[in-house]
Each structure stands twice: as structure tokens, then as C-alpha cells.
Amino acid sequence: MTETLSDIGEFGLIDHIHELIRTEGLPNPGVLLGIGDDTASIQPRMGYELLVTCDSLVEGRHYLTDHTTAFDLGRRAMTVNISDIGAMGGTPLYALVSLGLKADTPVSDVKQLYRGFLMELNPFQASIIGGNITKTDEANFIDITLLGEAEKGKIVRRSTAKLDDAILVTGYPGQALAGLLLLLQAENPGELRDHPLIRAYTSPSHRAHEGKAVALSGYAHAMIDTSDGFLADLGHICEESGLGAVLVQENLPLNDSLRRAAETFGQDPHALIMKDSDDYELIITCSKDNVEKIRDVISKVSETSVTEVGQITKAEGKIKLLLPDGEERDLQLTGWDHFKT
Amino acid sequence: MTETLSDIGEFGLIDHIHELIRTEGLPNPGVLLGIGDDTASIQPRMGYELLVTCDSLVEGRHYLTDHTTAFDLGRRAMTVNISDIGAMGGTPLYALVSLGLKADTPVSDVKQLYRGFLMELNPFQASIIGGNITKTDEANFIDITLLGEAEKGKIVRRSTAKLDDAILVTGYPGQALAGLLLLLQAENPGELRDHPLIRAYTSPSHRAHEGKAVALSGYAHAMIDTSDGFLADLGHICEESGLGAVLVQENLPLNDSLRRAAETFGQDPHALIMKDSDDYELIITCSKDNVEKIRDVISKVSETSVTEVGQITKAEGKIKLLLPDGEERDLQLTGWDHFKT
């Protein structure tokens, strides 16, 4: 019979988790005191600022248990947070994991969840320094707080785009949305698990290495991750910079798998790129002179594509799409609103 | 009609919260970048270590909506975390608040929740620098990560008690448990809201000022807060220090309201003191010579009582209770286990 949390109890589970972190995680020299006391303690480095973010995934809302594995879920929950640190140009260092778990959750699932966390943290020698576990009755939740560092004054904000900046985007936004749509309409989702679009949804990549390289280069004016969707996050840059944008439709990055998926759904593939999608790409703005320099900087740390898709304009908070026939269309800024859906 | 989250949406709610924090919170000079970007950024101080903790409250498990107000709930959720920072001897500085909220939650409740957070943070000039809001279907949750600082090397751990140390406790543990029991057996709980034991449960105090004073004095060997209950947390000190303890029953701190409540329930009042109770008092161990010095240090920052209740022994992980007739009874170490209840 599958061992569940009600079999081993909270303290039994905590022992399992500590042991797993101890044996499968990596030590981090900044940790003065890890798991096991009232608080953890860390030694911040001189000359660095400390970045802090938190993000949560709730069962039934951000993920469906049938559509993912505990390991992938752990990776994704940590990736979402690493992406935020990366979008400032920082390096992730310390994670606190707060879980709400139902009593019938298999112990093996919780271990796999932590293996997923560590799979994402270990490449940075980042470690889990604390957390909390509580029982829930209806839906599991994973709430992670991630701390990172960046050289003082080197972070890149979303609110500092400049007029006439080029707009760059990494990778192929929209793939996670296409993957989710494929999953939801599949008769047997399990068979599709290795489909690249579904992998993009269940196990997305962050661009933290790219973000850090861009920030250190000093060439970017603004940067954000696409966690709310490409258009919504470009909207955040525009609104908070008091500017607007024009996008060139034929320049939007579109790969074969997204094109084919769009055909399957009978949708315009460009719409898929711009909608709310759980990809964690970067949007970067920089002066036109620096576009090639940013490409070059990113190419040194990653094979991720970098596409120039448009330009910052003075039309505050407004984004237009330039169609191939020369027509300009106003785009409606949306962004996933949990409480209105 | 009451305005709910589904009326104003996630982004509307976030605007309300930012405005409330801006107008009712206090600015913190260490914040380089507050709410509004991919991450917050802070400037840690030289010569200090950074303490980090997280704790969550889940509706139906840690609180019942009928038994508390949103304001008290906010105070309590923040107090739980401040208590952890205080139990290391640190000062709270920066909070991240992650909420899971049902769509029918009144907007005014969320505002009152934040007013509760700020009521606890403002005395420290600590600020809310980030967070996350997500929709839940069944039960609200509040997950807070709190960062604080302590002078490097001045924190007091739970694992460093020494043989023959005196064991001190602040205040009157067990009051929150008595308050909860009163609430649960009340026909009309609303009428009892101002009862001191119920206030101890719905709006507990932390001992962060006391904890910091003790840590800075250098007189304490070990310290912990009683968040798992007095006996369970003394057990943590013993287990992690590889030692044991003996408690003198007639020295356990007992006030009139707890004595009266115990009579009402037909319970031994000393049992109430030791059981799992949501009080946030401090247990401190120190050499016998320093007991009065610690009392003195605490008396300079607070009127909280400090009671010497026993002594650290070499009986690893074992706690005995010395009764007035000279009998010694072995105490069973428990501690609230969410998954086994």
C-alpha cells in the first residue's frame, strides 16, 4: 500500500525531507544556519543587493495532478521563482518552501517534489534553507520564497524602458499555452507527456543565466519575464515606463511546433504567442545600437534564440501590432486575472 | 452589497493593497526596490546576518473565520513569524505575503488583514516588500515569509543548551489553548471576544523585543518560542542539545484566568500550560548565575513575567516533572502533528 502523510505524520515527513535535502542538495557557503531552528540565517555578501520573490502554485488552479508528475511540478514551482530572480539579472541562492498538503498525499510524491526543487536549485548551488508544512483539506499548494543576489546597482527593472528602444524576446512564447490546450483536449493525456509543447507547459525553462548575462553587460534598459504572457508583460514594461510599443507581426518568433498546434486548433499562431501562457521567457528592451551586443552576450551562456520583435513608442500604455499589409492594429492588454475567470 | 474579489479582480485588489501599504505602512531604509517588479531588492547591513522564516495559516485548520476578525487574523499571522525572528534574537525587517483567497472574499476583509500585518510590522519599521495573490476554491491561506537581521554571531539557537542550565519561560503559556477551548464550547462565541484568554488565542503577543534583548546580553545558552506548545518546544531544545530537563510543577507560571478556565474544564491547570497552545512565549536556558541578569535585561524592554521553571539535565531527550510530594513523573513529548489528528 502507498505510504501517505497520515502514516508518517508531519515530523516523520520533515525528517524525510531534511535527509533528502542533506544528501541530494548542495551546500551553500552563505548559509550560516539551515533548516532546523526558529529561522534560517544567511550571510549576505558585501557589494551585492539581495533579491526576494515569492510565487505559489495551487492544485486545480495552476496545475492538474493528472497532467503532471510530482517531479515536474517541483521543477516548475522552483522555475517560476528562479525566473523572477533571473528577470532582474540576479542569481538564485536560498529557497524557503511552504507546502499545504492533503493527508492522503503519498510520501513518495513529496520526495519527488523536493527532487524537482533541487534539480533546479543545484546548478546554482542554491539551497533550501527553510519552509513550512501544513495540512490542507481540499487542494495542495506550493508556495516558494526565493532569495537571490545581484551586484549592487546592476539589476534591470521593468519600469526603465526608453523611447525607441528595440524590444527583444528570448525563445518561443506561447508554447506552454499550446501545450496546455493539447493536454486539455487529449483523450489520453498520458500518451502525450513527451510532446515538446506539453513539456514546455509541464516543465518550462527559466532564462536566469541569460538574464544575469544581460544585466551584467549593462546594455539593457528594461527586462521582465513573460510569466503573465508575452503581451501582458510587455504591457507591464510599457505602463510602468510610461511608454507604448509597436510589434511587427511577421517578426514574432514562431517555430514549427507552435505553427502546427495553431493549425490543429484553427487559431492564428501569432495570437498564441501573445496570449497568457506559462512560459518563462525574457522580454528585454535596449537601444537599437545594442541589439547585437545583447544577442552576443546571451549567445555566450545559452543557445536560446533572441528575436527583435518591435520598438518602444511614446503612446503610453498602448501596444500596436503592425500587420504585413502595413495595417496597424490596437492590441488589447489582458493578463490572467484569477478572480475574474 | 459587499464588494468581493470577483468584483474588482486580481489587479484591482493589488492596486488597493499597494495603496494601503503606501499610506499606512512605514518606509524602511533598507528597501532598494519594493512591490511592483519581478522581485523586491534589499540592502543587507554590514556586520549583520539575515534571518529568514516562513509560516502559514490555513482557514479551517489554524483559524475559524467565525471566531476571529480579518484584522486579528492579520496580526496573528504576522506575529507567528515575528515570534520566530525574535526567538533567534533578531529584529523583523521585511515581509512577503502570499495569499490564497476565495473569489467571494470581501475586499474589506483583505484590507483589514493587511492593516493587521502593518499593525505588527510598523513598530519595527518593518515593511511588506512583496507577495503573491492566487485564487483558491475551498479555503483561504496566508503564507508569510519574514526576513530580519541580527548582529553577526549574536543569535541564540535552540541546540546549545548546557547541562544544569536554568530553564526560564516568559508570560503564561497555555492561555491560547484555554481560549480556544472556551471558544469551541461557547454557545455564542461573539460575546466572548474580549475575554483575556480568547484574546490570547485570537491576537497573541510575540516576545521579539525580549528575545533581542536576551540575545544581545549574551547571557542565554538556548532560546526557542513556544509555537508548538511549551513542552514540545522545551523538547526541541533538549533533543537538539542532546540533553534532558526536569520541571518543577509548583513553579510553572499559572495566572488566575488560566486557573479559573482549568476549573471550568475540569482539567489540571499544569497540563494546560504544557500542552500544545498557540502562545508565542520564549523558553530560555542560561547558567544559574545569569538568571537574574536575564530577568533584568527583559525588564528593561517589557513588563512580561519571567519564571524559572526547571533545569537542564543529562537525560537525553527526556523531560521529567517534579511534583510537590517529591514524586518525579516522566512527561510524554507530543507537539501538534497536523497529519495525525
XYZ file of C-alpha atoms in Angstrom:
682
model
C 0.000 0.000 0.000
C 1.202 3.508 -0.770
C 2.608 5.260 2.288
C 0.866 8.606 2.843
C 1.469 11.602 5.064
C -1.114 10.377 7.565
C 1.015 7.235 8.023
C 4.274 9.005 8.889
C 2.969 12.305 10.294
C 4.327 15.829 9.988
C 7.515 15.194 11.934
C 8.208 11.965 10.044
C 7.791 13.833 6.780
C 10.079 16.628 7.926
C 12.771 14.079 8.787
C 12.485 12.564 5.299
C 12.743 15.982 3.692
C 15.775 17.058 5.734
C 17.560 13.854 4.847
C 16.771 14.274 1.161
C 17.990 17.881 1.129
C 21.124 16.884 3.012
C 22.026 14.063 0.636
C 20.759 15.363 -2.711
C 21.154 19.118 -2.325
C 24.385 21.096 -2.498
C 25.906 23.083 0.372
C 25.884 26.839 0.013
C 28.657 28.802 1.708
C 26.364 31.734 2.531
C 24.173 29.622 4.818
C 25.070 30.211 8.463
C 22.121 28.177 9.732
C 19.873 25.988 7.596
C 16.717 24.060 8.373
C 16.008 23.176 11.994
C 15.803 26.276 14.157
C 13.227 29.057 14.530
C 14.708 30.759 11.472
C 17.441 30.161 8.952
C 20.358 32.565 8.870
C 22.405 33.694 5.895
C 25.423 35.905 5.387
C 24.745 38.363 2.544
C 27.796 39.342 0.504
C 29.218 42.811 0.523
C 28.664 44.755 -2.668
C 25.520 42.822 -3.525
C 21.857 43.549 -3.117
C 19.519 40.785 -2.052
C 16.555 39.987 -4.299
C 13.421 38.371 -2.867
C 10.390 36.944 -4.618
C 7.584 34.518 -3.893
C 5.167 32.621 -6.059
C 2.736 29.817 -5.426
C 1.100 27.016 -7.363
C -2.303 25.776 -6.222
C -3.646 22.375 -7.266
C -6.589 22.639 -9.630
C -5.707 26.219 -10.493
C -2.075 26.228 -11.618
C -1.756 22.530 -12.222
C -3.798 19.372 -12.569
C -2.399 16.362 -10.754
C -3.360 14.058 -13.640
C -1.361 16.126 -16.114
C 1.989 16.304 -14.393
C 4.339 14.323 -12.181
C 5.406 15.427 -8.716
C 8.977 15.799 -10.005
C 7.949 18.064 -12.885
C 5.706 20.017 -10.552
C 8.629 20.634 -8.209
C 10.796 21.773 -11.108
C 8.090 24.073 -12.366
C 7.314 25.627 -8.974
C 11.002 26.432 -8.480
C 11.486 27.577 -12.092
C 8.697 30.133 -11.745
C 10.627 31.734 -8.877
C 14.073 31.397 -10.453
C 12.643 33.143 -13.492
C 11.741 36.187 -11.383
C 15.243 36.413 -9.926
C 16.681 35.989 -13.426
C 14.454 38.688 -14.875
C 16.139 41.197 -12.537
C 19.558 39.898 -13.536
C 20.197 38.063 -10.262
C 21.393 34.637 -9.180
C 19.134 32.414 -7.041
C 20.658 31.386 -3.716
C 18.229 30.405 -0.967
C 14.730 28.916 -1.085
C 12.036 28.534 1.548
C 9.322 26.054 0.663
C 5.894 26.257 2.263
C 3.609 23.364 1.438
C -0.066 22.769 2.089
C -0.673 19.046 1.698
C -3.634 16.739 1.969
C -3.228 13.846 4.405
C -3.603 11.261 1.631
C -0.637 12.660 -0.357
C 1.865 9.838 -0.990
C 5.194 10.362 0.783
C 6.958 9.418 -2.458
C 5.239 12.328 -4.223
C 6.558 14.807 -1.657
C 10.068 13.402 -2.085
C 9.793 13.694 -5.857
C 8.574 17.259 -5.450
C 11.730 18.094 -3.477
C 13.885 16.308 -6.049
C 12.304 18.616 -8.616
C 13.147 21.667 -6.487
C 16.756 20.525 -6.099
C 17.114 19.726 -9.802
C 16.529 23.425 -10.463
C 18.482 24.781 -7.497
C 21.613 22.625 -7.674
C 23.010 24.172 -10.889
C 23.215 27.473 -8.977
C 24.465 25.816 -5.800
C 21.338 27.334 -4.299
C 19.837 25.589 -1.313
C 16.600 25.072 0.561
C 17.107 26.757 3.924
C 13.667 26.538 5.455
C 9.996 26.103 4.995
C 6.749 25.044 6.498
C 4.344 22.166 6.079
C 0.686 22.366 6.898
C -2.304 20.178 6.264
C -4.979 21.230 3.819
C -8.297 19.545 3.252
C -9.063 20.200 -0.381
C -6.151 21.240 -2.573
C -2.383 21.050 -2.206
C -0.404 24.253 -2.565
C 3.283 25.030 -3.024
C 4.440 28.475 -2.004
C 8.111 29.251 -2.531
C 10.096 32.261 -1.422
C 13.374 32.569 -3.287
C 16.253 34.863 -2.369
C 18.995 35.768 -4.779
C 21.731 38.309 -5.183
C 22.874 40.788 -7.800
C 25.844 43.108 -7.893
C 24.746 46.365 -6.345
C 23.199 48.680 -8.944
C 23.280 46.056 -11.704
C 19.651 44.920 -11.637
C 17.398 45.652 -14.613
C 13.898 46.890 -13.828
C 10.700 46.736 -15.838
C 9.987 50.441 -15.447
C 13.029 51.874 -17.200
C 12.423 51.253 -20.914
C 13.346 54.214 -23.135
C 11.645 55.707 -26.178
C 12.671 53.995 -29.447
C 14.193 51.013 -27.614
C 14.246 47.772 -29.559
C 12.110 45.030 -27.997
C 13.739 41.599 -27.813
C 12.277 38.321 -26.644
C 14.009 35.025 -25.907
C 12.727 31.670 -27.131
C 9.205 30.985 -28.336
C 6.450 32.332 -26.086
C 3.057 30.664 -26.399
C 4.373 27.120 -26.331
C 3.122 26.408 -22.807
C -0.348 27.629 -23.748
C -0.352 25.393 -26.816
C 0.789 22.507 -24.612
C -1.980 23.140 -22.103
C -4.583 23.243 -24.885
C -3.257 19.957 -26.268
C -3.453 18.391 -22.805
C -6.981 19.584 -22.177
C -8.311 18.232 -25.450
C -6.377 14.945 -25.367
C -8.335 11.752 -24.798
C -5.339 10.152 -23.147
C -3.040 12.944 -21.894
C -0.532 10.444 -20.507
C 0.481 9.411 -24.029
C 1.391 12.991 -24.916
C 3.698 13.572 -21.974
C 6.827 13.869 -24.116
C 5.346 16.186 -26.732
C 7.613 19.273 -26.843
C 4.730 21.699 -26.352
C 3.421 19.742 -23.390
C 6.930 19.617 -21.936
C 7.000 23.398 -22.378
C 3.929 23.555 -20.143
C 4.736 20.889 -17.551
C 8.454 21.560 -17.304
C 9.220 25.080 -18.505
C 12.716 26.576 -18.617
C 13.780 29.776 -16.927
C 16.224 32.243 -18.501
C 18.142 33.154 -15.375
C 21.575 32.624 -16.935
C 20.571 34.810 -19.857
C 19.064 37.451 -17.576
C 22.179 37.679 -15.453
C 24.420 37.985 -18.517
C 22.212 40.748 -19.898
C 22.168 42.633 -16.585
C 25.937 42.422 -16.126
C 26.507 43.671 -19.680
C 24.767 46.951 -18.850
C 23.180 47.070 -22.330
C 19.538 46.541 -21.329
C 17.175 49.330 -20.297
C 14.289 47.143 -19.099
C 13.686 43.451 -18.539
C 10.792 41.264 -17.368
C 9.852 37.600 -17.574
C 6.776 36.523 -19.515
C 5.040 34.882 -16.572
C 1.772 36.719 -17.251
C 2.029 36.128 -21.017
C 4.109 37.966 -23.616
C 1.659 40.767 -24.320
C 0.638 41.304 -20.691
C 4.258 41.527 -19.586
C 5.254 43.823 -22.420
C 2.260 45.833 -21.189
C 3.824 45.988 -17.715
C 7.040 47.368 -19.186
C 5.095 49.963 -21.164
C 2.775 51.054 -18.366
C 5.481 51.309 -15.758
C 7.854 53.082 -18.124
C 5.095 55.481 -19.223
C 5.569 54.413 -22.850
C 3.986 52.224 -25.530
C 5.103 49.692 -28.117
C 4.646 48.563 -31.667
C 5.133 44.901 -32.573
C 5.871 43.647 -36.075
C 3.702 40.577 -36.592
C 5.963 38.853 -39.079
C 8.893 39.184 -36.663
C 7.166 37.396 -33.768
C 9.088 34.176 -33.035
C 7.186 31.186 -34.347
C 8.562 27.675 -34.522
C 7.181 24.653 -36.327
C 5.568 23.013 -33.338
C 3.638 26.148 -32.442
C 2.619 26.643 -36.080
C 1.325 23.071 -36.289
C -0.516 23.355 -32.977
C -2.171 26.577 -34.122
C -3.369 24.780 -37.263
C -4.795 21.973 -35.131
C -6.745 24.444 -33.008
C -7.704 26.584 -36.015
C -6.083 29.595 -34.326
C -3.820 32.368 -35.567
C -0.361 31.308 -34.330
C 0.547 34.942 -33.559
C -2.362 35.120 -31.151
C -0.944 32.096 -29.303
C 2.404 33.857 -28.935
C 0.881 36.914 -27.362
C -1.718 35.366 -25.041
C -1.329 34.342 -21.417
C 0.983 31.357 -21.437
C 3.092 29.838 -18.669
C 6.391 30.293 -20.484
C 9.202 31.980 -18.641
C 10.995 33.812 -21.414
C 12.554 37.266 -21.101
C 11.466 40.490 -22.726
C 14.377 42.915 -22.954
C 14.455 46.473 -24.223
C 17.647 48.237 -25.272
C 18.783 50.963 -27.621
C 18.988 49.828 -31.244
C 22.766 50.088 -31.196
C 22.961 47.418 -28.536
C 20.730 44.714 -30.026
C 23.645 42.759 -31.460
C 25.625 43.183 -28.261
C 22.795 41.676 -26.245
C 22.489 38.798 -28.711
C 26.194 38.231 -28.356
C 26.115 38.313 -24.539
C 23.257 35.796 -24.434
C 24.902 33.533 -27.015
C 27.822 33.074 -24.633
C 25.642 31.450 -21.973
C 22.836 29.816 -23.921
C 21.587 28.606 -27.303
C 18.246 30.325 -26.706
C 17.064 32.337 -29.682
C 16.733 36.104 -29.307
C 14.249 37.819 -31.606
C 13.763 41.523 -32.203
C 10.008 41.961 -32.351
C 9.292 45.672 -32.198
C 10.020 49.042 -30.719
C 9.095 51.183 -27.731
C 6.883 54.155 -28.657
C 5.576 57.162 -26.783
C 1.914 56.011 -26.885
C 1.641 55.500 -23.123
C 0.315 52.077 -22.148
C -0.701 51.271 -25.750
C 0.618 48.414 -27.872
C 0.033 48.210 -31.621
C 0.590 45.297 -33.992
C 1.949 46.078 -37.441
C 0.491 43.599 -39.957
C 2.330 42.544 -43.163
C -0.004 44.694 -45.291
C 1.003 47.805 -43.363
C -2.166 47.977 -41.280
C -1.671 48.832 -37.567
C -3.986 47.113 -35.113
C -4.506 48.115 -31.460
C -3.861 45.190 -29.135
C -5.997 44.633 -26.071
C -3.855 44.241 -22.975
C -5.112 41.354 -20.927
C -3.184 39.217 -18.474
C -4.511 36.352 -16.468
C -6.839 37.588 -13.744
C -7.531 34.734 -11.388
C -10.560 36.253 -9.752
C -12.339 37.191 -12.949
C -12.129 33.823 -14.674
C -23.797 44.721 -1.448
C -20.400 43.682 -0.154
C -17.681 44.166 -2.746
C -15.757 40.915 -3.281
C -12.581 39.940 -5.083
C -14.552 38.708 -8.080
C -15.911 42.264 -8.451
C -12.563 44.048 -8.572
C -10.289 41.257 -9.856
C -6.700 40.391 -9.015
C -5.187 43.564 -10.439
C -7.807 45.752 -8.763
C -7.044 44.066 -5.452
C -3.306 44.509 -5.913
C -3.832 48.234 -6.528
C -5.841 48.510 -3.301
C -3.143 46.667 -1.349
C -0.275 48.765 -2.731
C -2.123 51.936 -1.854
C -2.831 50.691 1.670
C 0.804 49.710 2.246
C 1.981 53.037 0.824
C -0.278 55.115 3.052
C -0.465 53.025 6.237
C 2.914 51.297 6.281
C 6.241 52.852 7.202
C 9.192 53.268 4.848
C 12.237 51.112 5.533
C 15.643 52.484 4.537
C 16.960 49.022 3.605
C 14.437 48.595 0.792
C 16.050 49.348 -2.582
C 13.001 48.176 -4.529
C 9.618 47.336 -3.023
C 6.462 45.872 -4.504
C 5.967 46.129 -8.271
C 8.795 44.415 -10.136
C 9.771 40.774 -10.692
C 11.435 40.774 -7.275
C 11.971 43.132 -4.380
C 15.520 44.192 -3.565
C 17.033 44.966 -0.196
C 20.386 46.178 1.036
C 21.567 43.990 3.941
C 23.659 45.780 6.552
C 27.302 45.020 7.102
C 28.054 43.178 10.302
C 24.623 41.586 10.423
C 23.330 38.179 9.466
C 19.968 37.889 7.755
C 17.325 35.688 9.373
C 14.556 34.132 7.278
C 11.442 32.266 8.331
C 8.053 31.360 6.902
C 4.813 30.224 8.428
C 1.309 29.836 7.131
C -2.225 29.871 8.474
C -4.878 27.856 6.658
C -8.587 28.549 7.131
C -10.357 25.746 8.967
C -7.075 24.415 10.309
C -5.318 27.310 12.034
C -8.313 29.576 12.344
C -12.067 29.623 12.019
C -13.486 32.611 10.209
C -16.408 32.854 12.668
C -14.045 33.100 15.627
C -11.797 35.918 14.534
C -11.794 39.172 12.603
C -9.711 39.752 9.492
C -7.713 42.375 11.398
C -6.885 39.995 14.270
C -6.083 37.269 11.776
C -3.597 39.554 10.040
C -1.985 40.444 13.355
C -1.755 36.806 14.345
C -0.303 35.627 11.024
C 2.429 38.251 11.248
C 3.002 37.682 14.984
C 3.686 33.982 14.388
C 6.527 34.953 12.069
C 7.830 37.850 14.180
C 7.980 35.412 17.078
C 10.378 33.169 15.131
C 12.697 36.068 14.333
C 12.509 37.175 17.968
C 13.293 33.687 19.255
C 16.672 33.911 17.497
C 17.263 37.363 18.942
C 16.667 39.202 15.666
C 14.662 42.198 14.506
C 11.987 41.771 11.816
C 12.532 43.909 8.724
C 10.899 42.708 5.514
C 7.767 40.643 4.883
C 6.458 38.876 1.790
C 2.804 37.941 1.952
C 1.404 35.155 -0.182
C -2.361 34.816 -0.052
C -4.711 32.162 -1.378
C -8.176 33.701 -1.453
C -11.632 32.574 -2.442
C -13.368 34.741 -5.027
C -16.178 35.636 -2.614
C -13.773 37.102 -0.029
C -14.870 40.673 0.770
C -12.350 43.305 -0.342
C -12.741 44.985 3.047
C -11.567 41.765 4.761
C -8.373 41.724 2.711
C -7.716 45.352 3.599
C -8.279 44.615 7.291
C -5.918 41.657 7.014
C -3.185 43.973 5.699
C -3.960 46.514 8.432
C -3.342 43.683 10.879
C 0.003 42.874 9.223
C 1.061 46.525 9.368
C -0.063 46.920 12.995
C 2.574 44.314 13.880
C 5.265 45.462 11.426
C 5.127 49.222 11.952
C 6.598 49.201 15.500
C 9.761 47.703 13.955
C 9.621 49.971 10.910
C 9.463 46.682 9.044
C 7.727 46.708 5.674
C 5.890 44.492 3.231
C 8.137 44.294 0.170
C 6.359 41.725 -1.953
C 3.951 38.876 -2.180
C 1.598 36.932 -4.312
C -2.154 36.513 -4.589
C -3.798 33.466 -6.017
C -7.327 32.153 -6.119
C -8.331 29.128 -4.074
C -11.609 27.279 -4.241
C -12.100 25.932 -0.754
C -10.042 27.566 1.993
C -8.127 30.812 2.264
C -4.473 30.627 3.248
C -1.930 33.195 4.419
C 1.720 32.324 3.948
C 4.230 34.873 5.178
C 7.980 34.937 4.721
C 9.676 37.291 7.134
C 13.265 38.477 6.958
C 15.064 40.017 9.871
C 18.568 40.820 10.983
C 20.764 40.136 13.977
C 24.273 41.285 14.797
C 26.638 38.713 13.393
C 27.277 35.916 15.882
C 24.673 37.186 18.365
C 21.801 34.816 17.566
C 20.667 32.270 20.144
C 19.951 28.768 18.882
C 17.764 26.004 20.285
C 20.511 23.404 20.117
C 23.026 24.960 22.505
C 21.546 24.441 25.970
C 24.115 23.332 28.582
C 23.898 20.818 31.407
C 22.458 22.299 34.637
C 21.138 25.384 32.827
C 18.150 27.049 34.448
C 15.017 26.959 32.281
C 13.072 30.219 32.075
C 9.795 30.967 30.372
C 8.129 34.303 29.662
C 4.455 35.001 30.329
C 1.781 32.353 30.841
C 1.810 29.547 28.267
C -1.428 27.652 27.818
C -3.653 30.696 27.673
C -4.299 30.418 23.935
C -5.314 26.782 24.340
C -7.706 27.718 27.146
C -9.097 30.486 24.925
C -9.623 28.087 22.031
C -11.411 25.614 24.306
C -13.659 28.400 25.602
C -14.458 29.447 22.027
C -15.272 25.937 20.903
C -17.667 25.278 23.775
C -19.321 28.703 23.725
C -22.901 28.928 22.530
C -22.328 32.441 21.286
C -18.581 32.914 20.712
C -19.064 36.518 19.544
C -19.982 37.590 23.089
C -16.691 36.286 24.449
C -14.460 38.146 22.008
C -12.910 40.358 24.677
C -12.237 37.589 27.206
C -8.490 37.719 28.010
C -7.947 34.020 27.238
C -9.752 34.323 23.926
C -7.739 37.430 23.104
C -4.648 35.351 23.899
C -5.765 32.930 21.184
C -7.092 35.322 18.531
C -4.495 38.051 18.998
C -1.381 36.607 20.638
C 1.700 38.645 21.502
C 5.227 37.909 20.330
C 8.283 38.396 22.528
C 10.608 39.770 19.878
C 11.743 42.738 21.969
C 12.510 40.418 24.862
C 14.290 37.916 22.585
C 16.504 40.589 21.079
C 17.426 41.959 24.499
C 18.296 38.463 25.725
C 20.403 37.701 22.647
C 22.319 40.973 22.828
C 23.042 40.401 26.536
C 24.965 37.234 25.712
C 23.618 35.525 28.854
C 21.393 32.892 27.195
C 22.620 29.486 26.031
C 19.479 28.437 24.146
C 16.185 30.040 23.148
C 13.032 28.990 21.296
C 9.463 30.234 21.001
C 6.583 28.102 22.266
C 4.813 27.876 18.930
C 4.455 24.084 19.193
C 3.452 24.258 22.874
C 5.640 24.709 25.951
C 6.509 21.050 26.465
C 7.043 20.264 22.781
C 9.354 23.233 22.350
C 11.293 22.515 25.510
C 11.568 19.044 23.973
C 13.122 20.585 20.840
C 15.740 22.327 22.977
C 16.506 19.081 24.804
C 16.644 16.832 21.738
C 18.756 19.177 19.688
C 21.080 19.920 22.587
C 21.382 16.198 23.396
C 20.136 16.838 26.936
C 17.024 16.485 29.088
C 15.077 18.571 31.591
C 13.286 18.474 34.881
C 10.363 20.833 35.522
C 9.116 21.799 38.971
C 5.332 21.661 38.819
C 4.687 24.262 41.503
C 6.956 26.710 39.681
C 5.059 26.569 36.380
C 3.559 30.016 35.700
C -0.166 29.985 36.380
C -2.364 33.064 36.491
C -5.919 33.449 37.740
C -7.623 33.317 34.359
C -5.897 30.056 33.439
C -6.673 28.597 36.880
C -10.356 29.508 36.523
C -10.537 28.133 32.981
C -8.964 24.863 34.104
C -11.640 24.577 36.805
C -14.348 25.169 34.198
C -12.971 22.387 32.008
C -12.258 20.113 34.969
C -8.596 19.927 33.876
C -5.307 20.126 35.723
C -4.103 23.688 35.053
C -0.494 22.497 34.788
C -1.484 20.244 31.909
C -2.909 23.263 30.085
C 0.401 25.077 30.487
C 2.389 22.265 28.938
C 0.104 21.204 26.080
C 0.119 22.451 22.513
C -1.130 26.030 22.653
C -0.785 28.878 20.187
C 1.059 31.161 22.581
C 4.282 32.727 21.418
C 6.275 32.928 24.617
C 10.029 32.327 24.896
C 11.827 29.466 26.595
C 15.352 30.499 27.555
C 18.117 28.466 29.134
C 21.108 30.016 30.886
C 23.566 29.211 33.631
C 22.102 29.670 37.122
C 24.322 32.654 37.758
C 22.705 34.554 34.932
C 19.024 34.080 35.754
C 18.703 37.425 37.482
C 20.692 39.133 34.742
C 18.260 37.837 32.136
C 15.288 38.945 34.224
C 16.889 42.351 34.456
C 17.571 42.596 30.737
C 13.979 41.648 29.915
C 12.541 44.014 32.499
C 14.146 46.904 30.643
C 12.099 46.274 27.496
C 8.905 44.687 28.788
C 6.644 44.010 31.752
C 6.381 40.331 30.753
C 6.887 37.962 33.657
C 9.896 35.626 33.573
C 9.581 32.389 35.550
C 12.277 29.860 36.374
C 10.581 26.509 35.902
C 13.298 23.870 35.969
C 16.725 22.741 34.961
C 18.522 21.073 32.060
C 19.620 17.501 32.847
C 21.728 14.925 31.055
C 18.783 12.558 30.401
C 18.887 12.961 26.633
C 15.518 13.865 25.131
C 13.667 13.119 28.382
C 11.655 15.586 30.439
C 10.522 14.877 33.991
C 8.010 16.728 36.127
C 8.775 17.090 39.841
C 5.523 17.017 41.806
C 5.059 18.797 45.190
C 5.213 15.465 47.044
C 8.658 14.763 45.626
C 7.457 12.250 43.022
C 9.084 12.544 39.581
C 6.852 11.824 36.598
C 8.044 11.191 33.027
C 6.378 13.571 30.598
C 5.300 12.419 27.187
C 6.680 14.694 24.477
C 3.969 15.478 21.998
C 3.603 18.501 19.773
C 0.901 19.215 17.304
C 1.105 16.863 14.340
C -1.223 18.103 11.646
C -1.293 14.888 9.667
C -2.040 12.610 12.592
C -5.019 14.468 14.016
